[in-house]
C-alpha positions as YAML, in Angstrom:
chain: A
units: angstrom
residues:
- id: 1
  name: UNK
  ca: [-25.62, -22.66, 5.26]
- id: 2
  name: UNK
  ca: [-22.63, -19.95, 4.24]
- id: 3
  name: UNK
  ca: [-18.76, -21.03, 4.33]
- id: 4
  name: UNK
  ca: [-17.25, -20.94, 8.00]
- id: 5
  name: UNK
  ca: [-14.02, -20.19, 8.08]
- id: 6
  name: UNK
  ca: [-10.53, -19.06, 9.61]
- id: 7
  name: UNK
  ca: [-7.72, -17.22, 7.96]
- id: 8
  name: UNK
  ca: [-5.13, -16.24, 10.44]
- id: 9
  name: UNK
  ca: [-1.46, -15.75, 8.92]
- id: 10
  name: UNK
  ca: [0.94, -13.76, 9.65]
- id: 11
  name: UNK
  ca: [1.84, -11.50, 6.73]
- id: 12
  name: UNK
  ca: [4.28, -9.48, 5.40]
- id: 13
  name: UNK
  ca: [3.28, -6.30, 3.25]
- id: 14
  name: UNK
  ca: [5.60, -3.90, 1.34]
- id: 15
  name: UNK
  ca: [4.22, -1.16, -0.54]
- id: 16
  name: UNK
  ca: [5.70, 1.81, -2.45]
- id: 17
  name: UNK
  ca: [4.33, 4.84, 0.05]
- id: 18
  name: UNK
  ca: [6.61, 5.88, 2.40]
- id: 19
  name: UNK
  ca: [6.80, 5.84, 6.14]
- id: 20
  name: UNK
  ca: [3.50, 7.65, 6.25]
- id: 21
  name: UNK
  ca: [1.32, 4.79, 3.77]
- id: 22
  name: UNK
  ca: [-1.91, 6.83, 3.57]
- id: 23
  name: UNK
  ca: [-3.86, 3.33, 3.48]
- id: 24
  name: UNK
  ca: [-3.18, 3.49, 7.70]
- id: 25
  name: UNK
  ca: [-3.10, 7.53, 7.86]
- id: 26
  name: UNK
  ca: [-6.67, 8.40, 5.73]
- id: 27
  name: UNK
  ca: [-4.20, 9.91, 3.81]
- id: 28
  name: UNK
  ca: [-3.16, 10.33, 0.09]
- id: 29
  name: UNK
  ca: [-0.31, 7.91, -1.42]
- id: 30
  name: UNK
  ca: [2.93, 8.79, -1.74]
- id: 31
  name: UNK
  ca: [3.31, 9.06, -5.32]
- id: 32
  name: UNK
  ca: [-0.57, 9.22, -5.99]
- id: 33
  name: UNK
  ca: [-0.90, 5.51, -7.07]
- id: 34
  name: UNK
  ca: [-0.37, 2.90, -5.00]
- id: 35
  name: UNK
  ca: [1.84, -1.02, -5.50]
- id: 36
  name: UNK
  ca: [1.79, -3.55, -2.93]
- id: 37
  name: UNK
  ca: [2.78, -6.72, -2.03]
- id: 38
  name: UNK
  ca: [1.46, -9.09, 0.34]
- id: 39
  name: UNK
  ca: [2.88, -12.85, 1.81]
- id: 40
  name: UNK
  ca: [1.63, -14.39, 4.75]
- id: 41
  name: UNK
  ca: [1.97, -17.78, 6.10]
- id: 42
  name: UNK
  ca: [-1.34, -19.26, 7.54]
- id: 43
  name: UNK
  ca: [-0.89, -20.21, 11.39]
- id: 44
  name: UNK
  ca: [-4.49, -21.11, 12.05]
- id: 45
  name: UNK
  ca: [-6.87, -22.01, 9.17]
- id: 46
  name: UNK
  ca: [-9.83, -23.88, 7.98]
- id: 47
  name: UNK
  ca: [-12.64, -23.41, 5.23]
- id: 48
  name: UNK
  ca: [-15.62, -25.17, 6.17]
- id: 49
  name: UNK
  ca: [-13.71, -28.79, 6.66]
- id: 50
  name: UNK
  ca: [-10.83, -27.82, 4.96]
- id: 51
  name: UNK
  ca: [-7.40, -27.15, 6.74]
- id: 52
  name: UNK
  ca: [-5.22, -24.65, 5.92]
- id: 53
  name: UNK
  ca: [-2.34, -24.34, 8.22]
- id: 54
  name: UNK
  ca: [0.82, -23.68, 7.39]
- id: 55
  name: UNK
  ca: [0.04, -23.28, 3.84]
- id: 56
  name: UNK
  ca: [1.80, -19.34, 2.33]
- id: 57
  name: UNK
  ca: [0.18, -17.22, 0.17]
- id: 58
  name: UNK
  ca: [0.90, -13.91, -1.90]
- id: 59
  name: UNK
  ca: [-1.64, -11.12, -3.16]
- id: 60
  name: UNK
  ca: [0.02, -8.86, -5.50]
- id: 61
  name: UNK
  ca: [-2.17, -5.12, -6.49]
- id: 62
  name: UNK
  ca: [-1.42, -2.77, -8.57]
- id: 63
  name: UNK
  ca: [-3.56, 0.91, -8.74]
- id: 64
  name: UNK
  ca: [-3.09, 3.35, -11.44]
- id: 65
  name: UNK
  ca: [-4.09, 6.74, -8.80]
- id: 66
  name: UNK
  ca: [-5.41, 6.50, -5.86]
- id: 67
  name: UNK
  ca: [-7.20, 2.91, -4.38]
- id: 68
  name: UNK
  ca: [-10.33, 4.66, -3.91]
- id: 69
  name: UNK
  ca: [-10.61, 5.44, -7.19]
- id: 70
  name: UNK
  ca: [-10.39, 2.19, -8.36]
- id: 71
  name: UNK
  ca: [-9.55, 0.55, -11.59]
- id: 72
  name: UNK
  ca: [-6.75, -1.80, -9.79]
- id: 73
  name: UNK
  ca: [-4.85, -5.20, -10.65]
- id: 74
  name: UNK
  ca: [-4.53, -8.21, -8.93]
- id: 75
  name: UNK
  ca: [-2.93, -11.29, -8.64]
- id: 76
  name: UNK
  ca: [-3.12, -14.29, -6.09]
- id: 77
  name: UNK
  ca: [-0.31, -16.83, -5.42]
- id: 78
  name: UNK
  ca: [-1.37, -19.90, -3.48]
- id: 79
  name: UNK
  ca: [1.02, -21.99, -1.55]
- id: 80
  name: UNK
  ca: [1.40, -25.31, -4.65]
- id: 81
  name: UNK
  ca: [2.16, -27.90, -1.54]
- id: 82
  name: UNK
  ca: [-1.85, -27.45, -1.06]
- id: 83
  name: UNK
  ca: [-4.40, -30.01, -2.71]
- id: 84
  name: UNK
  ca: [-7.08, -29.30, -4.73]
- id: 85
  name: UNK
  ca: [-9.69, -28.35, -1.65]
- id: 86
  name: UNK
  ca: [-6.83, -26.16, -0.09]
- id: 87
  name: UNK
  ca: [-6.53, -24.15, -3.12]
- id: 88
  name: UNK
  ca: [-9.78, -23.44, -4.22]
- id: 89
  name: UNK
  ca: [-10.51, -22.70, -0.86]
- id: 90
  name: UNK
  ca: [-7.68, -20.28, -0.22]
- id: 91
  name: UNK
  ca: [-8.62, -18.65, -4.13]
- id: 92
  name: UNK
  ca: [-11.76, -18.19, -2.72]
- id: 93
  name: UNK
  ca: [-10.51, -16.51, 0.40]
- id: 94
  name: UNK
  ca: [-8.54, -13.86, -0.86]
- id: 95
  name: UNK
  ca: [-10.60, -13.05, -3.79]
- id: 96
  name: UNK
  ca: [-12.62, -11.63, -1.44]
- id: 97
  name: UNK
  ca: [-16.03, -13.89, -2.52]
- id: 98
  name: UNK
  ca: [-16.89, -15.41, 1.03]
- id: 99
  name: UNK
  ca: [-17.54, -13.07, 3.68]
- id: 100
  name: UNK
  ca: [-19.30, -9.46, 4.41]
- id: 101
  name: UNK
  ca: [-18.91, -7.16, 1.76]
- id: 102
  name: UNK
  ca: [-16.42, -4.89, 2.78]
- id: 103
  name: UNK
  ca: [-15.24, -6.68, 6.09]
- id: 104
  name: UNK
  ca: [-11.95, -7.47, 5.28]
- id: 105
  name: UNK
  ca: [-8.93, -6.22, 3.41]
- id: 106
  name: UNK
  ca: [-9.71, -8.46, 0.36]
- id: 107
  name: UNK
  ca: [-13.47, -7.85, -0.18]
- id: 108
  name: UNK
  ca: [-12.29, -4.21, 0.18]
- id: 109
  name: UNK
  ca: [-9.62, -4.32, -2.60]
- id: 110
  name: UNK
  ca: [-11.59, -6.66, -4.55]
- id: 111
  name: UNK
  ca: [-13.89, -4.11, -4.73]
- id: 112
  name: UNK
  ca: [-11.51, -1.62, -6.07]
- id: 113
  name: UNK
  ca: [-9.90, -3.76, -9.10]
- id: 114
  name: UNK
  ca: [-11.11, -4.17, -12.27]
- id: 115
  name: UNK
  ca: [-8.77, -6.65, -13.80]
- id: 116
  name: UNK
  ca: [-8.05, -10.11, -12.03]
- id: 117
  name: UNK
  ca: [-4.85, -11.89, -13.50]
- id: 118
  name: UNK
  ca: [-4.73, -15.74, -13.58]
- id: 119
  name: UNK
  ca: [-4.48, -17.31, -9.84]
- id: 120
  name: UNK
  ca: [-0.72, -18.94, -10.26]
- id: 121
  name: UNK
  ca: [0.25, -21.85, -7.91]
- id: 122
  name: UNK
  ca: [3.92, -21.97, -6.92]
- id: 123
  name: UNK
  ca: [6.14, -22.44, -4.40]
- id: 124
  name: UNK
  ca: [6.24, -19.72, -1.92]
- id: 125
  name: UNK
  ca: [9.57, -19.35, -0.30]
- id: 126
  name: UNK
  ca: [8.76, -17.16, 3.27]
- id: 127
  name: UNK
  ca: [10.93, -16.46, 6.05]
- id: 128
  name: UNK
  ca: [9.45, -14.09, 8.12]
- id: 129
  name: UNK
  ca: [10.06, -12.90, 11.71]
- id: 130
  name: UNK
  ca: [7.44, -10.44, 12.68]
- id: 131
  name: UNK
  ca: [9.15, -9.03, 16.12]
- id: 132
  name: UNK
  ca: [12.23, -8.49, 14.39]
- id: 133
  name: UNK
  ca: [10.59, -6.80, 11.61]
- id: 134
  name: UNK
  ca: [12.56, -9.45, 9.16]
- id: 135
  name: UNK
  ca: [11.63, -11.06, 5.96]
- id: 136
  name: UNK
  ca: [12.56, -12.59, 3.01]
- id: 137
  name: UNK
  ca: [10.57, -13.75, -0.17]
- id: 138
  name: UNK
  ca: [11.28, -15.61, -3.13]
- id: 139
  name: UNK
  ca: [8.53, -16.52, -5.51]
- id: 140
  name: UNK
  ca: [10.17, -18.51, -8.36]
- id: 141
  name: UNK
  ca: [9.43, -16.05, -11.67]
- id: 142
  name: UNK
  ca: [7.30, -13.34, -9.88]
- id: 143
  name: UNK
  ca: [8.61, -12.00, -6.74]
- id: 144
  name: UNK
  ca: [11.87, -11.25, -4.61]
- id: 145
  name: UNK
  ca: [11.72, -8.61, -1.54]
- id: 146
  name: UNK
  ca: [13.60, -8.18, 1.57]
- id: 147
  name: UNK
  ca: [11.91, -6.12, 4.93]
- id: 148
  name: UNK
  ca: [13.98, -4.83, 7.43]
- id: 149
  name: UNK
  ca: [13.31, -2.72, 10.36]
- id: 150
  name: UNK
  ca: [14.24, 1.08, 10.55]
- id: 151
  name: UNK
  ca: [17.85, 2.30, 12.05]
- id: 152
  name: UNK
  ca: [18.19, 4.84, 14.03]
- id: 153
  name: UNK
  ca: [20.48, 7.33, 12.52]
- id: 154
  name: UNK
  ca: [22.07, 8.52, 15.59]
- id: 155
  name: UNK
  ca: [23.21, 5.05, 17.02]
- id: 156
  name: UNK
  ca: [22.90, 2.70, 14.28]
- id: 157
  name: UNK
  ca: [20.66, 0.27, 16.25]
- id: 158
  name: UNK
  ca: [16.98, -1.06, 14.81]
- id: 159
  name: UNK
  ca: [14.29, 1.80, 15.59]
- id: 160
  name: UNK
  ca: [11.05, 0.13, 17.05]
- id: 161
  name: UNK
  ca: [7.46, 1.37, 15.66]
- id: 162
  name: UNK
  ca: [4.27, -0.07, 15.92]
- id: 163
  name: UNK
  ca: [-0.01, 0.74, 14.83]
- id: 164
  name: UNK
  ca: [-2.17, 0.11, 16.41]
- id: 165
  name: UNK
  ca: [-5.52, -0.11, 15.24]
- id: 166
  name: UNK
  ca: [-8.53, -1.25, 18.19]
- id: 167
  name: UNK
  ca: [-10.81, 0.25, 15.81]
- id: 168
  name: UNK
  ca: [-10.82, 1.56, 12.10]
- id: 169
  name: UNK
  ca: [-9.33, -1.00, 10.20]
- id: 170
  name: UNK
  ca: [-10.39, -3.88, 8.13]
- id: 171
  name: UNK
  ca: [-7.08, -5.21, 7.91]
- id: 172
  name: UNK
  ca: [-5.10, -5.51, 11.71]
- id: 173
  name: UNK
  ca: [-5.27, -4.77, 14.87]
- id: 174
  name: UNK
  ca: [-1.61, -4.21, 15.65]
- id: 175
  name: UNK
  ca: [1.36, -4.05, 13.17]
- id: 176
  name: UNK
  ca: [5.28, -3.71, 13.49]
- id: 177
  name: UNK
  ca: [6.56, -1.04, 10.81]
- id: 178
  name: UNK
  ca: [9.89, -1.35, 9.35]
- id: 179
  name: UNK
  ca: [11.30, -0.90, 5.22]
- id: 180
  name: UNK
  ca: [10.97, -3.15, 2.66]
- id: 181
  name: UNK
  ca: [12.26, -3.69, -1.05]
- id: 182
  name: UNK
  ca: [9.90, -5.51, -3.60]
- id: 183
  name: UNK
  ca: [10.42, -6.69, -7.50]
- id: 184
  name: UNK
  ca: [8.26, -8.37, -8.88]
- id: 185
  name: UNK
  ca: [7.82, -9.88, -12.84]
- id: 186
  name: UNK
  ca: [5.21, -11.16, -14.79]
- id: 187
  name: UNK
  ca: [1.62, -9.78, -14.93]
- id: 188
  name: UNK
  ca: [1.99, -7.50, -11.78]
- id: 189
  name: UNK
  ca: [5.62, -5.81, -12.82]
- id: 190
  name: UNK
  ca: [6.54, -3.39, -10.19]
- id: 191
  name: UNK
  ca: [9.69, -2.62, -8.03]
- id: 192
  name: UNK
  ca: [10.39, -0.25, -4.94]
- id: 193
  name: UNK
  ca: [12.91, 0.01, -2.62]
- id: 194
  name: UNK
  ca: [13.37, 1.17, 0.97]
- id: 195
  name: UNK
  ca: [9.36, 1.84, 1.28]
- id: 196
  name: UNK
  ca: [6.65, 1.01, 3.92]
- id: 197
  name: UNK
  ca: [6.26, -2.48, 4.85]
- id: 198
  name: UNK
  ca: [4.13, -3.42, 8.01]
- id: 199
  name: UNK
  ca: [4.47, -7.43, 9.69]
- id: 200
  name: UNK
  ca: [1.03, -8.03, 11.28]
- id: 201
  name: UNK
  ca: [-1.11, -11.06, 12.01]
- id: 202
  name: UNK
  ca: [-4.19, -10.93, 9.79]
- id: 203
  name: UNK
  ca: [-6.36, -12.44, 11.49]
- id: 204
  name: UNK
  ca: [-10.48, -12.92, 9.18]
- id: 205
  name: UNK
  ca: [-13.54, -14.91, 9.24]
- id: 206
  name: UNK
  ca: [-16.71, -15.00, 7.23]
- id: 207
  name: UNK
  ca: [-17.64, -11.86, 9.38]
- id: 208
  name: UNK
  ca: [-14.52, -10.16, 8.72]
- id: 209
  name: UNK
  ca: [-12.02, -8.67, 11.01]
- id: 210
  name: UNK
  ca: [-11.55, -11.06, 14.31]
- id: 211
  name: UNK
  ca: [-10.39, -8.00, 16.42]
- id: 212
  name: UNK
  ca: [-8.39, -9.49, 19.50]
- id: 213
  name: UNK
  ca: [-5.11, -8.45, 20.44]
- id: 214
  name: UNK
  ca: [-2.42, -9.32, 18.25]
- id: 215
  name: UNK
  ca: [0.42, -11.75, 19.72]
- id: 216
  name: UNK
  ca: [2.79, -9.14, 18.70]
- id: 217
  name: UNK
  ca: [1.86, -7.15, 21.65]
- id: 218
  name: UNK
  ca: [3.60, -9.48, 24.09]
- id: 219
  name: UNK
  ca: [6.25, -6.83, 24.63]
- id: 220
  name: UNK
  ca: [3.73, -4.30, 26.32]
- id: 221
  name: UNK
  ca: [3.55, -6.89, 29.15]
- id: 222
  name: UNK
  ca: [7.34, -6.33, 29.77]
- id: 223
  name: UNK
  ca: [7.34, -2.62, 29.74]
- id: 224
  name: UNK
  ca: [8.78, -1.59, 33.55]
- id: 225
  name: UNK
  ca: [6.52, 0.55, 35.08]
- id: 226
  name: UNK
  ca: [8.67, 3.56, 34.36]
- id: 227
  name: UNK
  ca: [8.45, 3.19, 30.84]
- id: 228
  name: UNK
  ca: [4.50, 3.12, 30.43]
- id: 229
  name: UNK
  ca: [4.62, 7.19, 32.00]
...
C-alpha cells in the first residue's frame, strides 16, 4: 500500500523576484534566475503512523536562469527536536519522493534540480505570524531573514495584499504578500533584501495539493457589505 500522509504548515517564503515573483504571475524572474527560501512550521501532520506536528522545517533552492530550465540546488533543514521516524519521514516529504509526480511544490522543484546538498538537522528558530505578514528566522550557521508586510507610502501604515489561487497552483490556495530579507551561508549562499515573500498555509498529501480554503481568509467573513462592491 503507498505512504498516507499530511503535511500542513504554515510557511514562510522569501525569494529574490520582486513584487511581481513570476513563479505566481507565469511570468519571467526578476533577475532571470531565481533564490528562495522556505520555513514552515507543521500544524497538522502525519506520515503513515508517524506524527509530525509542530515540528519546523526549511527548503533552501537555488536556480542558475530560469526554474523551468532547470539545473537547480537544494537543500532541506529538518526540525533536530524530531526522532529518527520524524525525520526520515519529513526528508522524504520534501524531497518530493512520495506523492504524484508533479502534484506539489516539491515534486515540482525536485524535478527541476540537479544537485541535492546533504539534508542538515538543526534547530529551526521560527516566529511567524501569517495575518500580520511577520516573521523571523534563525537557522544556527545557514540562515537569518526577516518578512514584513508592505507600507503604504502615503500614510505610513502596513499595505494589505493577498493571491489567491482556487485553481492553478501546486503550491497554495491563498497567500498574504508582504517583503522579506534572506542570508543564508553554507552550501546554498545567497542574500536579498526587501524582495517577495508570501505567508501561506501549505497544505499536501500523497495526492498533492489539498485545495480548501485557507484559514487566512477569515477576514473576508468580516468585510461590511459595503466593502465587498
Amino acid at each position: 500500500m503507498a505512504d498516507q500522509w499530511l503535511f500542513k504548515s504554515e510557511t514562510y517564503d522569501n525569494c529574490n523576484c520582486a513584487m511581481n515573483c513570476g513563479c505566481q504571475f507565469n511570468l519571467p524572474s526578476t533577475h532571470g534566475y531565481c533564490l528562495s527560501a522556505f520555513v514552515g512550521n507543521i500544524v497538522e501532520g502525519h506520515f503513515n503512523d508517524t506524527p509530525l506536528a509542530g515540528l519546523n522545517w526549511a527548503a533552501l533552492y537555488k536556480w542558475p536562469g530560469e526554474i523551468k530550465d532547470g539545473n537547480g540546488r537544494r537543500q532541506i533543514v529538518i526540525d533536530e527536536r524530531g526522532d529518527e521516524a520524524q525525520l526520515i519521514a519529513l526528508e522524504t516529504i520534501i524531497s518530493g519522493e512520495a506523492c504524484e509526480p508533479l502534484s506539489n511544490l516539491f515534486s515540482v522543484f525536485a524535478s527541476t534540480c540537479s544537485e541535492f546538498c546533504e539534508t542538515l538537522f538543526l534547530p529551526i528558530d521560527l516566529e511567524a505570524d501569517l495575518e500580520r505578514r511577520t516573521a523571523r528566522v534563525a537557522i544556527p550557521g545557514v540562515m537569518r531573514s526577516s518578512g514584513r508586510p508592505m507600507i503604504n507610502e502615503f500614510n505610513g501604515q502596513p499595505f494589505h495584499i493577498a493571491l489567491a489561487r482556487p485553481s492553478g497552483s501546486f503550491e497554495f490556495t491563498y497567500a498574504e504578500i508582504g517583503l522579506g530579507t534572506t542570508s543564508v551561508t553554507g552550501d546554498m549562499e545567497m542574500a536579498f533584501e526587501d524582495s517577495w515573500a508570501h505567508f501561506c498555509v501549505h497544505h499536501f498529501n500523497q495526492d498533492g495539493l489539498v485545495r480548501e480554503r485557507s484559514r487566512l481568509t477569515a477576514w473576508l467573513g468580516r468585510m461590511s457589505p459595503r466593502s465587498r462592491e
